[in-house]
Tab-separated table of C-alpha atoms and ligand atoms in Angstrom:
chain	number	residue	atom	x	y	z
P	1	MET	CA	-15.145	-28.479	-1.760
P	2	ARG	CA	-13.236	-26.470	0.803
P	3	LYS	CA	-11.595	-23.368	-0.557
P	4	ARG	CA	-7.828	-23.086	-0.377
P	5	VAL	CA	-5.853	-20.066	0.811
P	6	TYR	CA	-2.095	-19.579	0.662
P	7	ILE	CA	-0.657	-17.592	3.561
P	8	ALA	CA	2.627	-15.808	2.924
P	9	HIS	CA	4.048	-15.023	6.370
P	10	THR	CA	6.625	-12.288	5.928
P	11	GLY	CA	6.982	-11.408	9.636
P	12	GLY	CA	5.637	-8.586	11.782
P	13	THR	CA	3.997	-8.454	15.187
P	14	ILE	CA	1.208	-10.916	14.378
P	15	GLY	CA	3.481	-13.968	14.694
P	16	MET	CA	5.985	-12.620	17.197
P	17	ARG	CA	6.921	-14.181	20.542
P	18	ARG	CA	7.444	-12.291	23.775
P	19	THR	CA	11.083	-12.430	24.942
P	20	ASP	CA	13.217	-10.568	27.513
P	21	GLN	CA	14.393	-8.288	24.694
P	22	GLY	CA	10.843	-7.487	23.544
P	23	TYR	CA	8.747	-9.111	20.798
P	24	CYS	CA	10.765	-11.122	18.254
P	25	THR	CA	10.006	-13.180	15.181
P	26	GLU	CA	10.585	-16.924	15.562
P	27	HIS	CA	10.251	-19.651	12.980
P	28	GLY	CA	7.419	-22.106	13.556
P	29	TYR	CA	5.876	-19.990	16.303
P	30	LEU	CA	2.892	-18.669	14.344
P	31	GLN	CA	2.062	-22.145	13.056
P	32	GLN	CA	2.056	-23.374	16.664
P	33	GLN	CA	-0.235	-20.515	17.731
P	34	MET	CA	-2.614	-21.139	14.846
P	35	ALA	CA	-2.864	-24.833	15.738
P	36	GLU	CA	-4.352	-23.724	19.068
P	37	ILE	CA	-7.238	-21.792	17.459
P	38	PRO	CA	-10.144	-24.219	16.955
P	39	GLU	CA	-12.061	-21.730	14.758
P	40	LEU	CA	-9.423	-22.105	12.065
P	41	ARG	CA	-10.508	-25.733	11.676
P	42	HIS	CA	-14.226	-24.845	11.362
P	43	ALA	CA	-15.956	-26.177	8.248
P	44	SER	CA	-16.535	-22.645	6.912
P	45	MET	CA	-12.823	-21.851	7.041
P	46	PRO	CA	-10.553	-22.551	4.085
P	47	GLU	CA	-7.816	-25.106	4.006
P	48	VAL	CA	-4.587	-23.162	4.437
P	49	THR	CA	-0.942	-23.547	3.549
P	50	LEU	CA	1.346	-21.375	5.657
P	51	HIS	CA	4.641	-20.411	4.078
P	52	GLU	CA	7.099	-18.707	6.394
P	53	TYR	CA	9.657	-16.428	4.821
P	54	GLU	CA	13.330	-16.666	5.601
P	55	PRO	CA	14.154	-14.411	7.334
P	56	LEU	CA	10.926	-13.305	9.017
P	57	LEU	CA	11.151	-9.536	9.041
P	58	ASP	CA	10.094	-6.635	11.141
P	59	SER	CA	8.539	-4.709	8.250
P	60	SER	CA	10.860	-1.742	8.871
P	61	ASN	CA	13.380	-3.864	6.938
P	62	MET	CA	11.198	-4.293	3.850
P	63	THR	CA	12.510	-3.067	0.494
P	64	PRO	CA	11.242	-3.323	-3.090
P	65	HIS	CA	13.177	-6.609	-3.229
P	66	GLU	CA	10.712	-8.089	-0.686
P	67	TRP	CA	7.707	-6.684	-2.594
P	68	VAL	CA	8.832	-8.555	-5.694
P	69	LYS	CA	9.565	-11.704	-3.651
P	70	ILE	CA	5.991	-11.690	-2.292
P	71	ALA	CA	4.580	-11.131	-5.797
P	72	HIS	CA	6.559	-14.043	-7.249
P	73	ASP	CA	5.520	-16.255	-4.345
P	74	ILE	CA	1.857	-15.478	-5.089
P	75	ALA	CA	2.352	-16.035	-8.824
P	76	ASP	CA	4.115	-19.379	-8.228
P	77	HIS	CA	1.099	-20.663	-6.260
P	78	TYR	CA	-1.558	-18.769	-8.165
P	79	ASP	CA	-3.332	-21.645	-9.884
P	80	ASP	CA	-3.509	-23.859	-6.778
P	81	TYR	CA	-5.319	-21.474	-4.427
P	82	ASP	CA	-8.561	-19.465	-4.349
P	83	GLY	CA	-7.011	-16.534	-2.540
P	84	PHE	CA	-3.938	-15.237	-0.752
P	85	VAL	CA	-3.262	-13.710	2.661
P	86	VAL	CA	-0.013	-11.855	3.256
P	87	LEU	CA	0.929	-11.534	6.935
P	88	HIS	CA	3.029	-8.426	7.339
P	89	GLY	CA	4.272	-5.983	9.948
P	90	THR	CA	2.139	-2.890	10.206
P	91	ASP	CA	4.945	-0.331	9.958
P	92	THR	CA	5.424	-0.535	6.189
P	93	MET	CA	2.279	-2.506	5.359
P	94	ALA	CA	0.757	0.419	3.456
P	95	TYR	CA	3.854	0.610	1.221
P	96	THR	CA	3.684	-3.105	0.362
P	97	ALA	CA	-0.097	-2.857	-0.103
P	98	SER	CA	0.524	0.082	-2.458
P	99	ALA	CA	3.291	-1.645	-4.432
P	100	LEU	CA	1.763	-5.103	-4.977
P	101	PRO	CA	-1.117	-3.883	-7.191
P	102	PHE	CA	1.437	-2.481	-9.658
P	103	ILE	CA	3.697	-5.545	-9.561
P	104	LEU	CA	0.837	-8.056	-9.836
P	105	ASP	CA	-0.725	-7.232	-13.180
P	106	GLY	CA	-3.939	-8.960	-14.284
P	107	LEU	CA	-4.867	-10.134	-10.788
P	108	ALA	CA	-8.117	-12.119	-10.723
P	109	LYS	CA	-8.032	-13.448	-7.130
P	110	PRO	CA	-8.062	-11.713	-3.740
P	111	VAL	CA	-4.768	-10.826	-2.078
P	112	ILE	CA	-5.422	-9.641	1.488
P	113	ILE	CA	-2.588	-8.085	3.472
P	114	THR	CA	-2.993	-8.054	7.230
P	115	GLY	CA	-1.122	-8.121	10.523
P	116	SER	CA	-1.804	-6.899	14.020
P	117	GLN	CA	-0.843	-4.472	16.725
P	118	ILE	CA	-0.712	-7.228	19.380
P	119	PRO	CA	0.691	-10.700	18.600
P	120	LEU	CA	-1.501	-13.778	18.411
P	121	CYS	CA	0.261	-15.209	21.488
P	122	GLU	CA	-1.259	-12.573	23.803
P	123	ILE	CA	-4.651	-13.117	25.428
P	124	ARG	CA	-5.919	-9.699	24.325
P	125	ASN	CA	-5.022	-9.311	20.692
P	126	ASP	CA	-6.306	-8.049	17.362
P	127	ALA	CA	-4.404	-10.748	15.490
P	128	ARG	CA	-7.057	-13.446	15.762
P	129	GLU	CA	-9.861	-11.373	14.223
P	130	ASN	CA	-7.644	-9.879	11.514
P	131	LEU	CA	-6.411	-13.345	10.552
P	132	ILE	CA	-9.790	-15.106	10.572
P	133	THR	CA	-11.593	-12.353	8.655
P	134	SER	CA	-8.779	-12.063	6.095
P	135	LEU	CA	-8.968	-15.828	5.493
P	136	LEU	CA	-12.746	-15.648	5.055
P	137	ILE	CA	-12.515	-12.739	2.611
P	138	ALA	CA	-9.677	-14.353	0.645
P	139	SER	CA	-11.623	-17.606	0.297
P	140	GLN	CA	-15.241	-16.527	-0.099
P	141	TYR	CA	-15.308	-13.148	-1.814
P	142	ASP	CA	-14.545	-12.528	-5.447
P	143	ILE	CA	-12.447	-9.394	-4.938
P	144	PRO	CA	-9.696	-9.391	-7.562
P	145	GLU	CA	-7.657	-6.721	-5.833
P	146	VAL	CA	-4.772	-6.304	-3.435
P	147	CYS	CA	-6.515	-5.186	-0.238
P	148	LEU	CA	-5.472	-4.359	3.275
P	149	TYR	CA	-7.706	-5.742	6.020
P	150	PHE	CA	-7.355	-4.320	9.507
P	151	GLY	CA	-9.601	-3.470	12.424
P	152	GLY	CA	-12.910	-4.162	10.700
P	153	ARG	CA	-12.186	-2.420	7.420
P	154	LEU	CA	-11.221	-3.741	4.038
P	155	LEU	CA	-9.259	-1.072	2.185
P	156	ARG	CA	-7.922	-0.836	-1.334
P	157	GLY	CA	-4.208	-1.529	-0.827
P	158	CYS	CA	-2.946	1.347	-2.959
P	159	ARG	CA	-5.167	3.831	-1.077
P	160	SER	CA	-4.163	2.749	2.415
P	161	VAL	CA	-2.122	4.588	5.035
P	162	LYS	CA	-1.114	3.738	8.596
P	163	VAL	CA	-2.817	6.269	10.859
P	164	SER	CA	-2.251	4.919	14.352
P	165	ALA	CA	0.895	3.569	15.986
P	166	SER	CA	-1.016	1.570	18.568
P	167	GLY	CA	-4.793	1.618	17.940
P	168	PHE	CA	-6.610	-1.391	16.531
P	169	ALA	CA	-8.056	0.816	13.767
P	170	ALA	CA	-4.525	1.412	12.539
P	171	PHE	CA	-5.230	1.948	8.834
P	172	ASP	CA	-7.402	4.209	6.767
P	173	SER	CA	-7.872	5.172	3.130
P	174	PRO	CA	-8.784	8.840	3.499
P	175	ASN	CA	-9.341	9.508	-0.205
P	176	PHE	CA	-11.331	6.402	-1.028
P	177	PRO	CA	-14.163	4.711	0.849
P	178	PRO	CA	-13.487	1.264	2.359
P	179	LEU	CA	-14.202	-1.634	-0.007
P	180	GLY	CA	-15.800	-3.402	2.915
P	181	THR	CA	-16.924	-2.913	6.484
P	182	ILE	CA	-16.863	-5.829	8.845
P	183	GLY	CA	-19.136	-5.823	11.872
P	184	THR	CA	-21.892	-8.304	12.518
P	185	GLY	CA	-21.680	-9.054	8.798
P	186	ILE	CA	-19.107	-8.738	6.046
P	187	ASP	CA	-20.473	-5.895	3.911
P	188	ILE	CA	-18.662	-5.413	0.638
P	189	GLU	CA	-19.219	-2.282	-1.473
P	190	TRP	CA	-19.324	-4.237	-4.710
P	191	HIS	CA	-19.711	-1.114	-6.852
P	192	LEU	CA	-16.262	0.022	-5.686
P	193	VAL	CA	-14.484	-3.274	-6.360
P	194	ARG	CA	-12.430	-3.298	-9.558
P	195	ARG	CA	-13.339	-6.078	-11.956
P	196	SER	CA	-10.734	-8.349	-13.442
P	197	ASN	CA	-10.332	-8.909	-17.117
P	198	ASP	CA	-10.882	-12.641	-17.567
P	199	ALA	CA	-8.794	-12.701	-20.728
P	200	GLU	CA	-5.737	-11.488	-18.823
P	201	ARG	CA	-3.192	-13.774	-17.180
P	202	LEU	CA	-1.327	-12.786	-14.039
P	203	ARG	CA	2.012	-11.183	-14.804
P	204	VAL	CA	4.666	-10.103	-12.319
P	205	HIS	CA	6.466	-6.871	-13.172
P	206	ASP	CA	9.884	-6.972	-11.594
P	207	ILE	CA	11.060	-3.785	-9.968
P	208	GLY	CA	14.679	-2.821	-10.381
P	209	TRP	CA	16.423	-0.217	-8.248
P	210	PRO	CA	15.582	3.152	-9.798
P	211	VAL	CA	16.877	5.960	-7.610
P	212	VAL	CA	13.865	7.586	-5.975
P	213	SER	CA	13.340	9.716	-2.903
P	214	ALA	CA	10.696	11.533	-0.918
P	215	LEU	CA	11.064	14.988	0.553
P	216	ARG	CA	8.717	16.752	2.923
P	217	LEU	CA	8.652	20.535	2.657
P	218	PHE	CA	8.911	22.454	5.904
P	219	PRO	CA	9.040	26.155	6.664
P	220	GLY	CA	12.624	27.330	6.138
P	221	ILE	CA	13.729	24.385	3.974
P	222	SER	CA	16.927	25.419	2.225
P	223	PRO	CA	17.308	25.301	-1.564
P	224	ASP	CA	20.727	23.681	-0.951
P	225	LEU	CA	19.110	20.774	0.823
P	226	VAL	CA	16.608	20.357	-2.017
P	227	HIS	CA	19.451	20.626	-4.533
P	228	ASN	CA	21.384	17.878	-2.732
P	229	VAL	CA	18.393	15.545	-2.761
P	230	LEU	CA	17.842	16.179	-6.471
P	231	ARG	CA	21.447	15.508	-7.497
P	232	PRO	CA	22.188	12.725	-10.006
P	233	PRO	CA	21.623	9.811	-10.039
P	234	LEU	CA	18.151	10.664	-8.636
P	235	GLN	CA	15.427	9.844	-11.158
P	236	GLY	CA	12.220	10.549	-9.271
P	237	LEU	CA	11.055	12.475	-6.210
P	238	VAL	CA	7.798	12.468	-4.285
P	239	LEU	CA	7.565	16.051	-3.061
P	240	GLU	CA	5.352	16.290	0.001
P	241	ALA	CA	4.059	19.809	-0.387
P	242	TYR	CA	1.592	21.915	1.576
P	243	GLY	CA	-2.186	21.854	1.274
P	244	LEU	CA	-3.288	21.749	-2.353
P	245	GLY	CA	0.321	21.076	-3.371
P	246	ASN	CA	1.799	24.484	-2.631
P	247	GLY	CA	5.416	25.476	-1.949
P	248	PRO	CA	7.429	28.644	-1.234
P	249	ASP	CA	6.958	30.469	-4.544
P	250	GLN	CA	8.672	33.612	-3.214
P	251	ASN	CA	11.914	31.680	-3.001
P	252	SER	CA	13.392	31.842	-6.496
P	253	ASP	CA	16.395	29.684	-5.542
P	254	PHE	CA	14.029	26.924	-4.448
P	255	LEU	CA	12.082	27.146	-7.712
P	256	GLY	CA	15.318	27.309	-9.703
P	257	VAL	CA	16.598	24.115	-8.120
P	258	LEU	CA	13.359	22.304	-9.007
P	259	ALA	CA	13.384	23.627	-12.581
P	260	GLU	CA	17.021	22.629	-13.085
P	261	ALA	CA	16.259	19.055	-11.940
P	262	THR	CA	13.095	18.600	-14.002
P	263	GLY	CA	14.994	20.082	-16.963
P	264	ARG	CA	17.441	17.175	-16.850
P	265	GLY	CA	14.631	14.621	-16.619
P	266	VAL	CA	14.047	14.149	-12.879
P	267	VAL	CA	10.348	13.391	-12.364
P	268	ILE	CA	8.959	15.337	-9.393
P	269	VAL	CA	5.480	14.325	-8.253
P	270	ASP	CA	3.653	16.655	-5.893
P	271	CYS	CA	1.621	14.974	-3.133
P	272	THR	CA	-0.006	16.839	-0.303
P	273	GLN	CA	1.138	16.535	3.300
P	274	CYS	CA	-2.542	16.521	4.231
P	275	LEU	CA	-4.069	13.169	4.970
P	276	GLU	CA	-7.136	13.909	2.912
P	277	GLY	CA	-7.845	15.769	-0.334
P	278	THR	CA	-6.142	16.299	-3.652
P	279	VAL	CA	-3.367	18.366	-5.146
P	280	ASN	CA	-4.521	21.152	-7.441
P	281	LEU	CA	-1.584	23.148	-8.731
P	282	SER	CA	-3.704	25.792	-10.410
P	283	GLU	CA	-5.540	27.021	-7.317
P	284	TYR	CA	-2.730	29.207	-5.885
P	285	ALA	CA	0.279	31.020	-7.314
P	286	ALA	CA	2.284	28.969	-4.773
P	287	GLY	CA	1.136	25.872	-6.656
P	288	SER	CA	1.368	27.056	-10.249
P	289	ALA	CA	4.966	28.178	-9.590
P	290	LEU	CA	5.828	24.544	-8.874
P	291	ALA	CA	4.002	23.415	-12.015
P	292	ASN	CA	5.963	26.019	-14.007
P	293	ALA	CA	9.152	24.512	-12.593
P	294	GLY	CA	8.113	21.175	-14.138
P	295	VAL	CA	6.586	19.539	-11.056
P	296	ILE	CA	3.563	17.336	-11.805
P	297	SER	CA	0.486	16.739	-9.685
P	298	GLY	CA	0.093	13.472	-7.827
P	299	PHE	CA	-3.618	14.300	-7.462
P	300	ASP	CA	-5.048	12.395	-4.479
P	301	MET	CA	-2.442	9.622	-4.361
P	302	THR	CA	-1.079	8.761	-0.961
P	303	ARG	CA	2.636	9.370	-0.506
P	304	GLU	CA	3.035	5.594	-0.166
P	305	ALA	CA	1.265	4.912	-3.461
P	306	ALA	CA	3.189	7.659	-5.272
P	307	LEU	CA	6.523	6.252	-4.105
P	308	ALA	CA	5.631	2.634	-4.934
P	309	LYS	CA	4.268	3.663	-8.328
P	310	MET	CA	7.421	5.624	-9.049
P	311	TYR	CA	9.556	2.531	-8.365
P	312	TYR	CA	7.298	0.567	-10.714
P	313	VAL	CA	7.078	3.131	-13.510
P	314	LEU	CA	10.776	4.041	-13.460
P	315	SER	CA	11.687	0.338	-13.634
P	316	ARG	CA	10.080	0.147	-17.073
P	317	GLY	CA	12.820	2.204	-18.691
P	318	ASP	CA	10.446	4.760	-20.236
P	319	SER	CA	11.417	8.331	-21.115
P	320	PRO	CA	10.839	11.018	-18.442
P	321	GLU	CA	7.894	12.372	-20.473
P	322	GLN	CA	6.320	8.922	-20.594
P	323	VAL	CA	7.003	8.401	-16.874
P	324	LYS	CA	5.280	11.721	-16.104
P	325	ALA	CA	2.246	10.763	-18.174
P	326	THR	CA	1.984	7.330	-16.533
P	327	MET	CA	2.394	8.760	-13.037
P	328	GLN	CA	-0.722	10.870	-13.674
P	329	GLU	CA	-2.767	8.012	-15.099
P	330	ASP	CA	-4.974	5.867	-12.902
P	331	LEU	CA	-3.474	2.376	-13.264
P	332	ARG	CA	-4.929	0.384	-10.351
P	333	GLY	CA	-7.437	2.674	-8.695
P	334	GLU	CA	-4.675	4.548	-6.857
P	335	LEU	CA	-5.722	8.037	-7.948
P	336	THR	CA	-8.654	10.088	-9.090
P	337	PRO	CA	-7.465	12.282	-11.958
P	338	GLY	CA	-8.621	15.879	-11.924
P	339	GLU	CA	-9.960	17.846	-9.040
P	340	ILE	CA	-11.769	16.093	-6.240
P	341	THR	CA	-13.918	17.803	-3.725
P	342	HIS	CA	-15.710	16.202	-0.867
P	343	SER	CA	-17.154	17.373	2.342
P	344	PRO	CA	-14.788	16.374	5.141
P	345	HIS	CA	-17.611	16.603	7.635
P	346	VAL	CA	-19.950	14.157	5.969
P	347	PRO	CA	-18.292	10.725	5.948
P	348	GLY	CA	-18.993	8.812	2.789
P	349	HIS	CA	-20.064	11.899	0.825
P	350	TRP	CA	-17.879	11.978	-2.260
P	351	LYS	CA	-17.974	14.300	-5.216
P	352	THR	CA	-15.581	13.975	-8.085
P	353	GLY	CA	-15.298	16.250	-11.063
P	354	LEU	CA	-12.754	16.291	-13.835
P	355	VAL	CA	-11.000	19.552	-14.568
V	1	LIG	N1	7.493	-3.265	13.945
V	1	LIG	C1	6.415	-4.143	13.536
V	1	LIG	C2	6.511	-4.346	12.042
V	1	LIG	O1	6.136	-3.515	11.288
V	1	LIG	C3	5.118	-3.549	13.911
V	1	LIG	C4	3.913	-4.411	13.605
V	1	LIG	O2	3.955	-5.443	12.979
V	1	LIG	O3	2.814	-4.002	14.035
V	1	LIG	O4	6.982	-5.361	11.624
């Protein structure tokens, strides 16, 4: 029996049409383009249902509302399909790929998010390969995770980041090895794939609108600016700090502003501005000062995952203490608790150690 895959087409470059004003989304256009690809009708390909969203979005317009809409769409069709492909713009793809694992609880089928840098309508494009491979993975591989497939690599969704504005290898997961590498074969690192719990049923956790923000430290940042960001009704902040999670510990006003906010229950999660590595607030005085002000470590979470997780956790209505504890727990493979060290010069060489 041919496998069945449900494609949720949310928009993005992959299905866009060239116009005088630049690339634009257009209803029915992707379906038309796909009908012209004979490989999609090959016996080894799944039977697909393409559902176009209204409106089709450039992913710069995505909000948590769209994340939940995608999750419900998957849940509504869950029993009728073997796997799911979400077509998405690349700009905020890593955010959606980070959020869906939290919203879709008890997932036992593959959900592969993909898109492209060049639309399917162009002769030279990356859309065709990304689409075909995503359909093959969604239909033939038992990977019960939300993944991002792009440019020959299958990444855990909640570890992914966009690293190139125009290259075909546009995504990476710097703190976690790829779940799969696609070259002449499709090589899955099965030992890295999370297993589903067969007893569990899929549940969608709706996300409300908790007030969250992200703030990147920069040399000379004023305590007033930080104070303004932290003003009520803010509930959670992803603080993009330096290196191992450090900040200006000589600036007592800065530390005072953080302490005042955490004191009234604002959850501040420290993520590093570095692409790779983990936060360790005890390594430097410039880190422990932040911890003393009530800031918690985001360990090796990406900024995208920390923000998406914060939306999810704060939507549950837990106390700030409970939110802090959950933010530091590994829920979907998004973080490695404790200190992580790995040699940046030896790809694939990973060492983890709890502290
Ligand atoms: N602006 C587009 C989007 O994110 C870019 C893309 O799809 O590659 O929707």
